[in-house]
């Protein structure tokens, strides 16, 4: 009895020692992970700080109201004028049109992959769709420039094919992989019980997709769309090459226009460092940063809700 | 199992492509073959950063100079004149190539950092004004071009052409060419009609590359664009330029730019920190030599007189 209790005590002490060793190793790794997490935040804050430091001084020259509502952008004139309304409107038009094209195609494709396609087809198509995300944006720009813009020009009988609409089509292709991939995951996360119950009530496959699967996965699909929107807003090379780059405030998608990313890219190479144009371009970058940050925050919120809904 | 197979295939092909390109790079970046050359052997490394416009001729010079002097390595990049000047000020490049003159603000910034930009005129660029070959218009005055780019003339019929809307194409503000064309053509600098308040109209298309502008003009019967002489292809038609309506029209060419009759020409410049020395001086001497200036002709720019 005594022997047993002693050996138990010894065993417990040994375990405790092992535990302590494990703890210190664990603490070390935890420290590293913490550091990595903090590093990401530090980088983010650093970028924000840098953007504000370089961009904010422009508001001493042009007041914010003029900056956001001004329709004239003449950065290399004497004196320069900085109004970013044309860029804001262009970004809005291009993003809305590209999303409007990408949503129906993306969700239909995701529904097909998740609900209709055989596992064989799904396992073949999904990696291919994700491969589409790997096509460099400059290649998409080339395709838009050489193939799409002449087509848009002749179809709509326009003066030039380099329009916001052409850019939006290319952007929709670039956001499709994200939308399809994330929506498909969301659709597949819908518990099978829901679908079985629907079939048991005599619903067809289409009725099940439309009335059960998609509504149940709606928050995941919304997040997918938001991520696609974020991609479309931030994309630079394609819009720079295809959108046409006119400085007028666009009235319709079929006009040449210059979204914010293109405005930054097309001006920064020749800007005098620390000069007014440089500051104004950084201020555009700041605006862009907050827009994409907002979109991504909404997306992660919605995605979080989706996860909680089906958490088991 | 299927997924795994697919992924394996993907990873394998990625690795294969990556490996191939890496080995390709390694092949190129290996040490240059050493050829015995008489006299003093030049060696060293420097970089040239700046204008997109000057990059084609700089690349040719750099390649030839490196072929003659295997010990020298020159890296050339063309993010834009402003970026090049910033790099010179920050000391991240030895030579800056520019298609516009350095601005007084930039000189101040440079001097506050102990950098004294030294300007070298290395070649000249004649800007041509081109349209689609089917366009019946074959000559324009500078005032007319200015009116097109400011948006006061919007239809080719006002210039004796077809009844079609003009698609005016320009380079974006990244480009020294954008600024030069604005000052010398849009604002008509040096002419009696000069007007500093004129700007590009809001409907002008700002394109990120000269090649892009030329290909758009080649494919659009109503377009007009201003590429450098070196970028003209058979698919576009250069216009004769009249300084005023009373002058004869002059077509852009090396001869007319050299004898000064072609009105839209500009200097291409190198900037160094102080007067160039050592291999940089040897390189610039090569650029300015008869042989170097012959290359200027081949690339499509105008050599120094």
mmCIF file of C-alpha atoms in Angstrom, chain A:
data_model
loop_
_atom_site.group_PDB
_atom_site.id
_atom_site.type_symbol
_atom_site.label_atom_id
_atom_site.label_comp_id
_atom_site.label_asym_id
_atom_site.label_seq_id
_atom_site.Cartn_x
_atom_site.Cartn_y
_atom_site.Cartn_z
ATOM 1 C CA UNK A 1 0.000 0.000 0.000
ATOM 2 C CA UNK A 2 2.719 2.358 1.074
ATOM 3 C CA UNK A 3 4.924 1.218 -1.792
ATOM 4 C CA UNK A 4 2.169 1.819 -4.258
ATOM 5 C CA UNK A 5 1.475 5.305 -3.006
ATOM 6 C CA UNK A 6 5.174 6.172 -3.078
ATOM 7 C CA UNK A 7 5.563 4.921 -6.610
ATOM 8 C CA UNK A 8 2.474 6.920 -7.534
ATOM 9 C CA UNK A 9 4.003 10.046 -6.053
ATOM 10 C CA UNK A 10 7.239 9.436 -7.942
ATOM 11 C CA UNK A 11 5.350 8.840 -11.140
ATOM 12 C CA UNK A 12 3.348 12.008 -10.580
ATOM 13 C CA UNK A 13 6.519 14.004 -9.945
ATOM 14 C CA UNK A 14 8.092 12.600 -13.121
ATOM 15 C CA UNK A 15 4.994 13.472 -15.067
ATOM 16 C CA UNK A 16 5.075 16.977 -13.645
ATOM 17 C CA UNK A 17 8.696 17.392 -14.629
ATOM 18 C CA UNK A 18 7.919 16.187 -18.157
ATOM 19 C CA UNK A 19 4.956 18.533 -18.202
ATOM 20 C CA UNK A 20 7.167 21.413 -17.188
ATOM 21 C CA UNK A 21 9.648 20.614 -19.926
ATOM 22 C CA UNK A 22 6.807 20.367 -22.389
ATOM 23 C CA UNK A 23 5.456 23.663 -21.142
ATOM 24 C CA UNK A 24 8.710 25.534 -21.682
ATOM 25 C CA UNK A 25 9.003 24.117 -25.213
ATOM 26 C CA UNK A 26 5.406 24.958 -25.827
ATOM 27 C CA UNK A 27 5.888 28.424 -24.486
ATOM 28 C CA UNK A 28 8.775 28.917 -26.903
ATOM 29 C CA UNK A 29 6.662 27.896 -29.871
ATOM 30 C CA UNK A 30 3.736 29.914 -28.601
ATOM 31 C CA UNK A 31 6.047 32.890 -28.419
ATOM 32 C CA UNK A 32 7.052 32.422 -32.020
ATOM 33 C CA UNK A 33 3.474 32.141 -33.168
ATOM 34 C CA UNK A 34 2.557 35.226 -31.182
ATOM 35 C CA UNK A 35 5.470 37.056 -32.781
ATOM 36 C CA UNK A 36 4.361 36.027 -36.259
ATOM 37 C CA UNK A 37 0.831 37.178 -35.502
ATOM 38 C CA UNK A 38 2.062 40.491 -34.146
ATOM 39 C CA UNK A 39 4.354 40.901 -37.145
ATOM 40 C CA UNK A 40 1.384 40.796 -39.515
ATOM 41 C CA UNK A 41 -0.341 43.488 -37.457
ATOM 42 C CA UNK A 42 2.837 45.573 -37.291
ATOM 43 C CA UNK A 43 3.194 45.384 -41.065
ATOM 44 C CA UNK A 44 -0.429 46.409 -41.535
ATOM 45 C CA UNK A 45 -0.074 49.337 -39.140
ATOM 46 C CA UNK A 46 3.207 50.262 -40.809
ATOM 47 C CA UNK A 47 1.501 50.416 -44.184
ATOM 48 C CA UNK A 48 -1.321 52.553 -42.791
ATOM 49 C CA UNK A 49 1.155 54.851 -41.067
ATOM 50 C CA UNK A 50 3.246 55.148 -44.233
ATOM 51 C CA UNK A 51 0.206 55.873 -46.407
ATOM 52 C CA UNK A 52 -1.003 58.546 -43.976
ATOM 53 C CA UNK A 53 2.445 60.112 -43.607
ATOM 54 C CA UNK A 54 2.980 60.332 -47.366
ATOM 55 C CA UNK A 55 -0.605 61.028 -48.390
ATOM 56 C CA UNK A 56 -2.185 63.218 -45.730
ATOM 57 C CA UNK A 57 -0.115 66.373 -46.443
ATOM 58 C CA UNK A 58 -2.009 66.772 -49.733
ATOM 59 C CA UNK A 59 -4.979 67.994 -47.706
ATOM 60 C CA UNK A 60 -2.966 71.079 -46.769
ATOM 61 C CA UNK A 61 -2.947 71.915 -50.484
ATOM 62 C CA UNK A 62 -6.363 70.666 -51.550
ATOM 63 C CA UNK A 63 -9.083 70.456 -48.940
ATOM 64 C CA UNK A 64 -10.716 67.024 -48.603
ATOM 65 C CA UNK A 65 -14.005 68.177 -50.107
ATOM 66 C CA UNK A 66 -12.271 69.444 -53.242
ATOM 67 C CA UNK A 67 -10.124 66.338 -53.335
ATOM 68 C CA UNK A 68 -13.069 63.938 -53.310
ATOM 69 C CA UNK A 69 -15.550 65.956 -55.349
ATOM 70 C CA UNK A 70 -13.196 67.641 -57.819
ATOM 71 C CA UNK A 71 -13.562 66.388 -61.387
ATOM 72 C CA UNK A 72 -10.238 67.808 -62.622
ATOM 73 C CA UNK A 73 -6.988 65.831 -62.262
ATOM 74 C CA UNK A 74 -4.035 67.767 -63.677
ATOM 75 C CA UNK A 75 -1.085 66.661 -61.541
ATOM 76 C CA UNK A 76 1.714 67.888 -63.795
ATOM 77 C CA UNK A 77 0.325 71.371 -64.496
ATOM 78 C CA UNK A 78 1.249 74.676 -62.921
ATOM 79 C CA UNK A 79 -0.561 75.004 -60.555
ATOM 80 C CA UNK A 80 -1.681 71.359 -60.263
ATOM 81 C CA UNK A 81 -5.304 70.409 -59.531
ATOM 82 C CA UNK A 82 -6.199 67.206 -57.724
ATOM 83 C CA UNK A 83 -9.792 65.981 -57.940
ATOM 84 C CA UNK A 84 -10.333 62.240 -57.706
ATOM 85 C CA UNK A 85 -14.057 62.068 -58.487
ATOM 86 C CA UNK A 86 -13.434 60.530 -61.949
ATOM 87 C CA UNK A 87 -11.357 57.750 -60.381
ATOM 88 C CA UNK A 88 -13.883 57.070 -57.605
ATOM 89 C CA UNK A 89 -16.762 56.848 -60.078
ATOM 90 C CA UNK A 90 -14.707 54.681 -62.462
ATOM 91 C CA UNK A 91 -13.765 52.250 -59.713
ATOM 92 C CA UNK A 92 -17.412 52.062 -58.672
ATOM 93 C CA UNK A 93 -18.681 51.434 -62.217
ATOM 94 C CA UNK A 94 -16.053 48.838 -63.051
ATOM 95 C CA UNK A 95 -16.552 47.000 -59.756
ATOM 96 C CA UNK A 96 -20.349 46.976 -59.961
ATOM 97 C CA UNK A 97 -20.397 45.778 -63.580
ATOM 98 C CA UNK A 98 -17.773 43.094 -63.002
ATOM 99 C CA UNK A 99 -19.598 41.847 -59.897
ATOM 100 C CA UNK A 100 -22.897 41.814 -61.765
ATOM 101 C CA UNK A 101 -21.287 39.588 -64.396
ATOM 102 C CA UNK A 102 -19.424 37.359 -61.952
ATOM 103 C CA UNK A 103 -22.207 36.662 -59.421
ATOM 104 C CA UNK A 104 -24.648 34.662 -61.599
ATOM 105 C CA UNK A 105 -21.893 32.723 -63.354
ATOM 106 C CA UNK A 106 -19.952 32.112 -60.164
ATOM 107 C CA UNK A 107 -22.888 30.933 -58.055
ATOM 108 C CA UNK A 108 -24.277 28.781 -60.852
ATOM 109 C CA UNK A 109 -20.876 27.161 -61.304
ATOM 110 C CA UNK A 110 -20.486 26.631 -57.560
ATOM 111 C CA UNK A 111 -23.971 25.100 -57.309
ATOM 112 C CA UNK A 112 -23.167 22.802 -60.206
ATOM 113 C CA UNK A 113 -19.895 21.692 -58.635
ATOM 114 C CA UNK A 114 -21.344 21.222 -55.169
ATOM 115 C CA UNK A 115 -24.706 19.693 -55.951
ATOM 116 C CA UNK A 116 -24.868 18.333 -59.478
ATOM 117 C CA UNK A 117 -21.440 17.327 -60.724
ATOM 118 C CA UNK A 118 -20.138 13.830 -60.044
ATOM 119 C CA UNK A 119 -17.117 13.685 -57.715
ATOM 120 C CA UNK A 120 -14.995 12.800 -60.738
ATOM 121 C CA UNK A 121 -15.968 15.967 -62.604
ATOM 122 C CA UNK A 122 -15.735 18.097 -59.470
ATOM 123 C CA UNK A 123 -12.235 16.893 -58.675
ATOM 124 C CA UNK A 124 -11.187 17.724 -62.202
ATOM 125 C CA UNK A 125 -12.939 21.078 -62.610
ATOM 126 C CA UNK A 126 -12.240 22.667 -59.228
ATOM 127 C CA UNK A 127 -8.429 22.675 -59.483
ATOM 128 C CA UNK A 128 -8.782 24.018 -63.016
ATOM 129 C CA UNK A 129 -11.021 26.865 -61.830
ATOM 130 C CA UNK A 130 -8.509 27.636 -59.099
ATOM 131 C CA UNK A 131 -5.772 27.570 -61.694
ATOM 132 C CA UNK A 132 -7.611 30.447 -63.403
ATOM 133 C CA UNK A 133 -6.761 32.553 -60.343
ATOM 134 C CA UNK A 134 -3.093 31.983 -61.080
ATOM 135 C CA UNK A 135 -3.128 33.662 -64.480
ATOM 136 C CA UNK A 136 -1.048 36.825 -64.126
ATOM 137 C CA UNK A 137 -3.113 39.997 -64.391
ATOM 138 C CA UNK A 138 -0.874 41.358 -67.137
ATOM 139 C CA UNK A 139 -1.816 38.346 -69.272
ATOM 140 C CA UNK A 140 -5.484 39.069 -68.616
ATOM 141 C CA UNK A 141 -4.740 42.637 -69.675
ATOM 142 C CA UNK A 142 -3.225 41.409 -72.921
ATOM 143 C CA UNK A 143 -6.230 39.244 -73.666
ATOM 144 C CA UNK A 144 -8.504 42.190 -72.961
ATOM 145 C CA UNK A 145 -6.440 44.502 -75.145
ATOM 146 C CA UNK A 146 -6.058 42.185 -78.114
ATOM 147 C CA UNK A 147 -9.198 40.017 -78.143
ATOM 148 C CA UNK A 148 -11.918 41.613 -76.057
ATOM 149 C CA UNK A 149 -11.642 45.324 -76.803
ATOM 150 C CA UNK A 150 -12.117 44.996 -80.616
ATOM 151 C CA UNK A 151 -15.128 42.766 -79.899
ATOM 152 C CA UNK A 152 -16.646 45.288 -77.468
ATOM 153 C CA UNK A 153 -15.994 48.095 -79.933
ATOM 154 C CA UNK A 154 -17.808 46.373 -82.815
ATOM 155 C CA UNK A 155 -20.621 44.930 -80.660
ATOM 156 C CA UNK A 156 -21.613 48.246 -79.113
ATOM 157 C CA UNK A 157 -20.561 50.293 -82.153
ATOM 158 C CA UNK A 158 -18.249 52.413 -80.031
ATOM 159 C CA UNK A 159 -15.484 54.817 -80.877
ATOM 160 C CA UNK A 160 -12.959 52.727 -78.999
ATOM 161 C CA UNK A 161 -13.029 49.316 -77.330
ATOM 162 C CA UNK A 162 -10.873 50.440 -74.414
ATOM 163 C CA UNK A 163 -13.742 51.009 -71.990
ATOM 164 C CA UNK A 164 -14.724 50.343 -68.416
ATOM 165 C CA UNK A 165 -17.009 47.587 -69.686
ATOM 166 C CA UNK A 166 -14.122 45.677 -71.305
ATOM 167 C CA UNK A 167 -12.127 46.015 -68.096
ATOM 168 C CA UNK A 168 -15.113 44.844 -66.055
ATOM 169 C CA UNK A 169 -15.447 41.684 -68.154
ATOM 170 C CA UNK A 170 -11.777 40.835 -67.606
ATOM 171 C CA UNK A 171 -12.090 41.605 -63.885
ATOM 172 C CA UNK A 172 -15.141 39.368 -63.584
ATOM 173 C CA UNK A 173 -13.070 36.512 -64.999
ATOM 174 C CA UNK A 174 -10.393 37.231 -62.418
ATOM 175 C CA UNK A 175 -12.807 37.257 -59.479
ATOM 176 C CA UNK A 176 -14.682 34.143 -60.663
ATOM 177 C CA UNK A 177 -12.201 31.618 -59.199
ATOM 178 C CA UNK A 178 -12.519 33.157 -55.726
ATOM 179 C CA UNK A 179 -16.306 33.354 -55.922
ATOM 180 C CA UNK A 180 -16.660 29.789 -57.226
ATOM 181 C CA UNK A 181 -14.199 28.269 -54.794
ATOM 182 C CA UNK A 182 -15.526 29.922 -51.632
ATOM 183 C CA UNK A 183 -19.217 29.519 -52.575
ATOM 184 C CA UNK A 184 -18.674 25.868 -53.388
ATOM 185 C CA UNK A 185 -17.135 25.332 -49.957
ATOM 186 C CA UNK A 186 -20.097 27.122 -48.379
ATOM 187 C CA UNK A 187 -22.615 25.024 -50.333
ATOM 188 C CA UNK A 188 -20.878 21.805 -49.392
ATOM 189 C CA UNK A 189 -20.890 22.835 -45.727
ATOM 190 C CA UNK A 190 -24.694 22.802 -45.760
ATOM 191 C CA UNK A 191 -25.615 19.699 -43.721
ATOM 192 C CA UNK A 192 -26.853 16.815 -45.783
ATOM 193 C CA UNK A 193 -29.929 16.471 -43.504
ATOM 194 C CA UNK A 194 -31.326 19.688 -44.988
ATOM 195 C CA UNK A 195 -31.135 18.342 -48.514
ATOM 196 C CA UNK A 196 -32.389 14.885 -47.585
ATOM 197 C CA UNK A 197 -35.352 16.482 -45.818
ATOM 198 C CA UNK A 198 -36.056 18.518 -48.923
ATOM 199 C CA UNK A 199 -35.899 15.480 -51.180
ATOM 200 C CA UNK A 200 -38.114 13.592 -48.756
ATOM 201 C CA UNK A 201 -40.743 16.282 -49.200
ATOM 202 C CA UNK A 202 -40.665 15.583 -52.923
ATOM 203 C CA UNK A 203 -38.613 18.585 -54.003
ATOM 204 C CA UNK A 204 -36.657 18.280 -57.226
ATOM 205 C CA UNK A 205 -32.925 18.832 -57.303
ATOM 206 C CA UNK A 206 -33.362 22.361 -58.708
ATOM 207 C CA UNK A 207 -35.908 23.237 -56.028
ATOM 208 C CA UNK A 208 -33.536 21.899 -53.392
ATOM 209 C CA UNK A 209 -30.638 23.988 -54.700
ATOM 210 C CA UNK A 210 -32.749 27.106 -55.054
ATOM 211 C CA UNK A 211 -34.803 26.909 -51.859
ATOM 212 C CA UNK A 212 -32.590 24.974 -49.474
ATOM 213 C CA UNK A 213 -28.894 24.861 -50.346
ATOM 214 C CA UNK A 214 -28.361 28.421 -51.576
ATOM 215 C CA UNK A 215 -30.395 30.098 -48.795
ATOM 216 C CA UNK A 216 -28.608 27.996 -46.183
ATOM 217 C CA UNK A 217 -25.204 28.892 -47.614
ATOM 218 C CA UNK A 218 -26.147 32.491 -48.325
ATOM 219 C CA UNK A 219 -23.762 34.080 -45.848
ATOM 220 C CA UNK A 220 -20.846 32.048 -47.240
ATOM 221 C CA UNK A 221 -21.829 32.995 -50.757
ATOM 222 C CA UNK A 222 -22.052 36.650 -49.708
ATOM 223 C CA UNK A 223 -18.552 36.415 -48.292
ATOM 224 C CA UNK A 224 -17.372 34.863 -51.552
ATOM 225 C CA UNK A 225 -18.868 37.746 -53.494
ATOM 226 C CA UNK A 226 -17.283 40.291 -51.169
ATOM 227 C CA UNK A 227 -13.869 38.666 -51.613
ATOM 228 C CA UNK A 228 -14.418 38.806 -55.376
ATOM 229 C CA UNK A 229 -15.339 42.480 -55.081
ATOM 230 C CA UNK A 230 -12.171 43.116 -53.108
ATOM 231 C CA UNK A 231 -10.172 41.494 -55.877
ATOM 232 C CA UNK A 232 -11.894 43.608 -58.518
ATOM 233 C CA UNK A 233 -11.347 46.882 -56.648
ATOM 234 C CA UNK A 234 -7.672 46.261 -56.061
ATOM 235 C CA UNK A 235 -6.759 44.903 -59.473
ATOM 236 C CA UNK A 236 -4.397 47.271 -61.281
ATOM 237 C CA UNK A 237 -2.626 45.952 -64.335
ATOM 238 C CA UNK A 238 -5.709 44.785 -66.205
ATOM 239 C CA UNK A 239 -7.666 48.006 -65.737
ATOM 240 C CA UNK A 240 -4.583 50.040 -66.556
ATOM 241 C CA UNK A 241 -4.269 48.260 -69.875
ATOM 242 C CA UNK A 242 -7.919 47.840 -70.833
ATOM 243 C CA UNK A 243 -10.054 50.569 -69.229
ATOM 244 C CA UNK A 244 -8.870 53.328 -71.596
ATOM 245 C CA UNK A 245 -7.768 55.871 -69.010
ATOM 246 C CA UNK A 246 -9.875 58.916 -69.867
ATOM 247 C CA UNK A 247 -9.972 61.557 -67.144
ATOM 248 C CA UNK A 248 -13.616 62.557 -67.579
ATOM 249 C CA UNK A 249 -16.168 61.487 -64.971
ATOM 250 C CA UNK A 250 -17.672 58.480 -66.790
ATOM 251 C CA UNK A 251 -21.406 58.576 -67.530
ATOM 252 C CA UNK A 252 -21.779 54.964 -68.663
ATOM 253 C CA UNK A 253 -19.733 51.743 -68.515
ATOM 254 C CA UNK A 254 -19.018 51.882 -72.247
ATOM 255 C CA UNK A 255 -16.821 54.982 -71.920
ATOM 256 C CA UNK A 256 -13.048 54.959 -71.435
ATOM 257 C CA UNK A 257 -12.264 55.543 -67.771
ATOM 258 C CA UNK A 258 -9.476 55.410 -65.217
ATOM 259 C CA UNK A 259 -10.102 53.580 -61.936
ATOM 260 C CA UNK A 260 -8.133 54.524 -58.810
ATOM 261 C CA UNK A 261 -5.563 51.757 -59.078
ATOM 262 C CA UNK A 262 -4.782 52.720 -62.676
ATOM 263 C CA UNK A 263 -4.489 56.373 -61.657
ATOM 264 C CA UNK A 264 -1.866 55.510 -59.046
ATOM 265 C CA UNK A 265 0.063 53.182 -61.326
ATOM 266 C CA UNK A 266 0.053 55.614 -64.227
ATOM 267 C CA UNK A 267 1.276 58.541 -62.162
ATOM 268 C CA UNK A 268 3.726 57.276 -59.570
ATOM 269 C CA UNK A 269 6.605 56.535 -61.948
ATOM 270 C CA UNK A 270 7.088 60.149 -62.913
ATOM 271 C CA UNK A 271 6.025 61.876 -59.690
ATOM 272 C CA UNK A 272 8.577 63.998 -57.868
ATOM 273 C CA UNK A 273 9.196 62.231 -54.541
ATOM 274 C CA UNK A 274 7.543 64.199 -51.755
ATOM 275 C CA UNK A 275 5.918 66.500 -54.317
ATOM 276 C CA UNK A 276 2.219 67.305 -54.464
ATOM 277 C CA UNK A 277 1.431 64.665 -57.097
ATOM 278 C CA UNK A 278 3.231 62.055 -55.005
ATOM 279 C CA UNK A 279 1.194 63.000 -51.950
ATOM 280 C CA UNK A 280 -2.042 62.999 -53.924
ATOM 281 C CA UNK A 281 -1.326 59.532 -55.307
ATOM 282 C CA UNK A 282 -0.629 58.239 -51.804
ATOM 283 C CA UNK A 283 -3.878 59.791 -50.637
ATOM 284 C CA UNK A 284 -5.681 57.828 -53.377
ATOM 285 C CA UNK A 285 -3.879 54.743 -52.106
ATOM 286 C CA UNK A 286 -5.153 55.518 -48.605
ATOM 287 C CA UNK A 287 -8.745 55.804 -49.851
ATOM 288 C CA UNK A 288 -8.348 52.547 -51.761
ATOM 289 C CA UNK A 289 -6.913 50.865 -48.689
ATOM 290 C CA UNK A 290 -9.894 51.815 -46.564
ATOM 291 C CA UNK A 291 -12.351 50.692 -49.249
ATOM 292 C CA UNK A 292 -10.764 47.239 -49.607
ATOM 293 C CA UNK A 293 -10.346 46.985 -45.836
ATOM 294 C CA UNK A 294 -14.063 47.671 -45.425
ATOM 295 C CA UNK A 295 -15.011 45.097 -48.028
ATOM 296 C CA UNK A 296 -12.762 42.457 -46.497
ATOM 297 C CA UNK A 297 -14.017 43.178 -42.980
ATOM 298 C CA UNK A 298 -17.603 42.705 -44.104
ATOM 299 C CA UNK A 299 -16.600 39.496 -45.883
ATOM 300 C CA UNK A 300 -14.893 38.027 -42.814
ATOM 301 C CA UNK A 301 -17.825 39.016 -40.602
ATOM 302 C CA UNK A 302 -20.249 37.246 -42.878
ATOM 303 C CA UNK A 303 -17.989 34.220 -43.203
ATOM 304 C CA UNK A 304 -17.748 34.060 -39.414
ATOM 305 C CA UNK A 305 -21.535 34.012 -39.159
ATOM 306 C CA UNK A 306 -21.661 31.173 -41.684
ATOM 307 C CA UNK A 307 -19.188 29.150 -39.651
ATOM 308 C CA UNK A 308 -21.079 29.683 -36.413
ATOM 309 C CA UNK A 309 -24.313 28.660 -38.044
ATOM 310 C CA UNK A 310 -23.121 25.158 -38.891
ATOM 311 C CA UNK A 311 -20.721 24.702 -36.013
ATOM 312 C CA UNK A 312 -21.302 21.381 -34.311
#
